[in-house]
Every structure is written in structure tokens, then in C-alpha cells.
């Protein structure tokens, strides 16, 4: 089974992980890349959605709620992320800003609907974890600061030359 894939940053939505293609049960993951002023519309269905803006800026509409001026990083190393949580059974529309946008779209199955929410960079929970040889900086982008059924999204920045975690481990089963 191949678990390492290269992502070719092509325009539009690129599906990367689903329960049908990977040994995961509850999540789905893809990347969205839109050029200046382009739009992408989709339904959440039976999933809660986490949008993490990696680069660029956009506005997001979830049903009748509209969130403007989101994002703005030039790279993932340019400060903390901006993210949006969308509930299940919602209609979403993403409108890229003048410079375009690239974002991760994460989906988790749920039957419980929670309120839509934006997490701005100042609300991202940042912490240093690990120790000598495996220090890293974890940013809880969509975590305890939002109400969600099972959505948890973070970014990890590992100090050059360090391991990303220790001891080596996996997160695909409860153990």
C-alpha cells in the first residue's frame, strides 16, 4: 500500500485522502487552489468541514453567513493560519481574493451540526512540545477553541535537524 503521495498543485480541487483510497475510516482530505477571483462551491453533506487557508486570501459563505477577508499568508511559514469550521448539511462557497488562494479542505463524518466559525491567527493555540532532538511547534488551528464533533486540525513546525516526534508512532488506531 502506497501512503506517500506527491501533491501537484494544479488549479481546482485535488482529492488526496478518502476512506476508499487510504486506511482511514472517518476523514477525507484534499487541496483547493483557486486563481484570482475564482469560486468553488460544494456541500458538506454528512461531514463537518475544516478549511485551512495555506496561502492567499478569500471569502467564505456557509449557507447565509459570509466571512470576508480571510487569510493573507504568503506561505505556511508566514505566521499562524486562518481557518473556517463549517457544519454538516451546509452549502459552502469559497471566493478567492485578487491573488488567489490555496487551502486544505478536511472532512470528518458526523450527524451533529455545530455553528460555523472562523479561527483567526490570534486564536490559533501555539505551543512548543518535545525535547532535545525532537522539539517542534504545534499550532492547534481548529482544536479546543471551536465546538466540533471530531474535527481537530493542526500545523506542526519541526526545528531543522530534529525528529518530528519521539518515540515514532502512528495516529491511525486508538492504542
Tab-separated table of C-alpha atoms in Angstrom:
chain	number	residue	atom	x	y	z
A	1	UNK	CA	0.000	0.000	0.000
A	2	UNK	CA	1.394	3.394	-1.015
A	3	UNK	CA	0.921	6.004	1.717
A	4	UNK	CA	3.252	8.742	0.442
A	5	UNK	CA	1.968	10.826	-2.442
A	6	UNK	CA	3.311	13.954	-4.084
A	7	UNK	CA	0.808	16.772	-4.416
A	8	UNK	CA	0.837	18.517	-7.782
A	9	UNK	CA	-0.569	21.976	-7.079
A	10	UNK	CA	-2.966	22.113	-10.002
A	11	UNK	CA	-5.931	24.517	-10.252
A	12	UNK	CA	-9.210	23.423	-8.687
A	13	UNK	CA	-9.846	20.723	-6.111
A	14	UNK	CA	-7.461	17.768	-5.750
A	15	UNK	CA	-8.664	14.821	-3.649
A	16	UNK	CA	-5.772	13.293	-1.678
A	17	UNK	CA	-7.158	11.006	1.067
A	18	UNK	CA	-10.508	9.202	1.426
A	19	UNK	CA	-11.646	6.078	3.280
A	20	UNK	CA	-11.871	4.406	-0.142
A	21	UNK	CA	-8.209	5.089	-1.008
A	22	UNK	CA	-6.436	5.024	2.369
A	23	UNK	CA	-6.651	3.132	5.665
A	24	UNK	CA	-8.760	5.810	7.373
A	25	UNK	CA	-12.351	5.490	8.495
A	26	UNK	CA	-13.699	8.933	9.308
A	27	UNK	CA	-11.815	11.556	7.343
A	28	UNK	CA	-11.341	12.933	3.881
A	29	UNK	CA	-8.661	15.417	2.799
A	30	UNK	CA	-7.935	17.450	-0.309
A	31	UNK	CA	-6.386	20.667	-1.564
A	32	UNK	CA	-8.113	23.578	-3.277
A	33	UNK	CA	-6.246	26.046	-5.446
A	34	UNK	CA	-8.134	28.977	-6.980
A	35	UNK	CA	-6.823	31.777	-9.153
A	36	UNK	CA	-7.737	35.429	-8.720
A	37	UNK	CA	-11.473	35.926	-8.199
A	38	UNK	CA	-12.341	32.270	-8.920
A	39	UNK	CA	-15.067	30.485	-6.951
A	40	UNK	CA	-15.609	26.951	-5.692
A	41	UNK	CA	-18.977	25.702	-4.421
A	42	UNK	CA	-19.759	22.428	-2.643
A	43	UNK	CA	-21.985	20.862	0.010
A	44	UNK	CA	-20.746	19.448	3.302
A	45	UNK	CA	-23.285	16.603	3.264
A	46	UNK	CA	-22.801	14.322	6.287
A	47	UNK	CA	-19.364	15.821	7.080
A	48	UNK	CA	-18.162	18.708	9.184
A	49	UNK	CA	-15.609	20.736	7.210
A	50	UNK	CA	-12.360	22.407	8.186
A	51	UNK	CA	-10.869	24.890	5.741
A	52	UNK	CA	-7.266	25.890	6.461
A	53	UNK	CA	-6.036	28.769	4.337
A	54	UNK	CA	-2.443	27.971	3.440
A	55	UNK	CA	-1.664	30.920	1.155
A	56	UNK	CA	-3.571	33.825	-0.287
A	57	UNK	CA	-6.894	35.279	0.761
A	58	UNK	CA	-10.575	34.571	0.243
A	59	UNK	CA	-14.108	34.975	1.495
A	60	UNK	CA	-16.238	32.014	2.536
A	61	UNK	CA	-20.008	31.744	2.541
A	62	UNK	CA	-21.656	29.000	4.609
A	63	UNK	CA	-25.389	28.944	3.933
A	64	UNK	CA	-26.401	32.582	4.644
A	65	UNK	CA	-23.282	33.510	6.688
A	66	UNK	CA	-20.474	35.294	4.867
A	67	UNK	CA	-16.933	35.633	6.223
A	68	UNK	CA	-14.753	38.230	4.446
A	69	UNK	CA	-11.041	38.996	4.230
A	70	UNK	CA	-9.744	35.614	5.407
A	71	UNK	CA	-6.124	34.509	5.160
A	72	UNK	CA	-3.265	36.521	3.773
A	73	UNK	CA	-0.193	34.356	4.377
A	74	UNK	CA	2.344	34.249	1.548
A	75	UNK	CA	3.494	30.795	2.749
A	76	UNK	CA	2.677	28.388	5.583
A	77	UNK	CA	5.796	29.696	7.354
A	78	UNK	CA	4.444	33.272	7.318
A	79	UNK	CA	2.612	33.292	10.661
A	80	UNK	CA	-0.344	31.377	12.031
A	81	UNK	CA	-3.160	30.095	9.836
A	82	UNK	CA	-6.698	31.331	9.375
A	83	UNK	CA	-9.323	28.573	9.311
A	84	UNK	CA	-13.059	28.109	8.934
A	85	UNK	CA	-15.251	25.438	10.513
A	86	UNK	CA	-18.450	24.521	8.643
A	87	UNK	CA	-21.153	22.188	9.960
A	88	UNK	CA	-22.666	19.194	8.223
A	89	UNK	CA	-25.601	19.730	5.848
A	90	UNK	CA	-24.308	23.160	4.744
A	91	UNK	CA	-23.698	24.789	1.382
A	92	UNK	CA	-20.261	26.404	1.020
A	93	UNK	CA	-18.848	28.849	-1.484
A	94	UNK	CA	-15.214	29.957	-1.475
A	95	UNK	CA	-14.305	33.096	-3.426
A	96	UNK	CA	-10.590	33.719	-3.964
A	97	UNK	CA	-9.131	37.170	-3.485
A	98	UNK	CA	-7.160	39.131	-6.063
A	99	UNK	CA	-4.023	36.998	-5.551
A	100	UNK	CA	-5.795	33.628	-5.465
A	101	UNK	CA	-5.908	31.159	-2.587
A	102	UNK	CA	-4.663	27.681	-1.681
A	103	UNK	CA	-6.292	25.790	1.170
A	104	UNK	CA	-6.632	22.375	2.743
A	105	UNK	CA	-10.177	21.025	2.895
A	106	UNK	CA	-10.647	18.487	5.683
A	107	UNK	CA	-13.843	16.492	6.207
A	108	UNK	CA	-14.973	14.323	9.159
A	109	UNK	CA	-18.202	12.340	9.260
A	110	UNK	CA	-20.767	13.483	11.804
A	111	UNK	CA	-24.501	13.651	12.403
A	112	UNK	CA	-24.235	16.618	14.782
A	113	UNK	CA	-24.332	20.186	13.487
A	114	UNK	CA	-22.289	22.869	15.265
A	115	UNK	CA	-22.190	26.597	14.444
A	116	UNK	CA	-19.971	27.857	11.619
A	117	UNK	CA	-16.880	29.598	12.973
A	118	UNK	CA	-13.765	31.439	11.804
A	119	UNK	CA	-10.497	30.997	13.692
A	120	UNK	CA	-8.140	33.902	13.029
A	121	UNK	CA	-4.360	33.728	13.600
A	122	UNK	CA	-4.559	35.295	17.091
A	123	UNK	CA	-6.916	32.459	18.158
A	124	UNK	CA	-4.657	29.622	16.966
A	125	UNK	CA	-3.223	27.848	20.013
A	126	UNK	CA	0.566	27.624	19.619
A	127	UNK	CA	2.775	25.538	21.870
A	128	UNK	CA	6.262	24.050	21.984
A	129	UNK	CA	6.395	20.295	22.521
A	130	UNK	CA	9.048	17.590	22.613
A	131	UNK	CA	12.576	17.876	23.872
A	132	UNK	CA	16.179	17.723	22.790
A	133	UNK	CA	16.346	16.303	19.266
A	134	UNK	CA	12.575	16.344	18.733
A	135	UNK	CA	11.444	19.892	19.551
A	136	UNK	CA	8.586	21.127	17.398
A	137	UNK	CA	5.979	23.860	17.419
A	138	UNK	CA	2.367	22.718	17.249
A	139	UNK	CA	-0.400	25.087	16.166
A	140	UNK	CA	-3.911	23.904	17.058
A	141	UNK	CA	-5.722	25.593	14.186
A	142	UNK	CA	-9.146	24.007	14.724
A	143	UNK	CA	-8.978	22.458	18.166
A	144	UNK	CA	-10.301	23.210	21.646
A	145	UNK	CA	-11.197	26.798	20.676
A	146	UNK	CA	-14.113	25.580	18.495
A	147	UNK	CA	-17.135	23.383	19.020
A	148	UNK	CA	-16.931	20.349	16.704
A	149	UNK	CA	-17.865	16.674	16.726
A	150	UNK	CA	-14.486	15.154	15.838
A	151	UNK	CA	-12.636	17.821	13.845
A	152	UNK	CA	-9.095	18.531	15.027
A	153	UNK	CA	-6.655	20.251	12.661
A	154	UNK	CA	-3.165	21.490	13.360
A	155	UNK	CA	0.087	22.509	11.775
A	156	UNK	CA	3.408	21.242	13.112
A	157	UNK	CA	6.690	23.036	12.515
A	158	UNK	CA	9.755	20.937	13.280
A	159	UNK	CA	13.100	22.526	14.112
A	160	UNK	CA	15.632	21.788	11.361
A	161	UNK	CA	17.604	18.626	12.110
A	162	UNK	CA	15.067	17.362	14.655
A	163	UNK	CA	12.667	14.435	14.534
A	164	UNK	CA	9.025	15.444	14.244
A	165	UNK	CA	8.078	13.208	17.178
A	166	UNK	CA	9.537	10.676	19.557
A	167	UNK	CA	9.105	7.818	20.026
A	168	UNK	CA	7.995	7.032	16.448
A	169	UNK	CA	4.245	6.395	16.440
A	170	UNK	CA	1.041	6.426	14.386
A	171	UNK	CA	-2.374	8.030	14.866
A	172	UNK	CA	-4.483	5.669	12.750
A	173	UNK	CA	-5.819	3.495	15.587
A	174	UNK	CA	-6.737	4.093	19.205
A	175	UNK	CA	-3.948	2.431	21.171
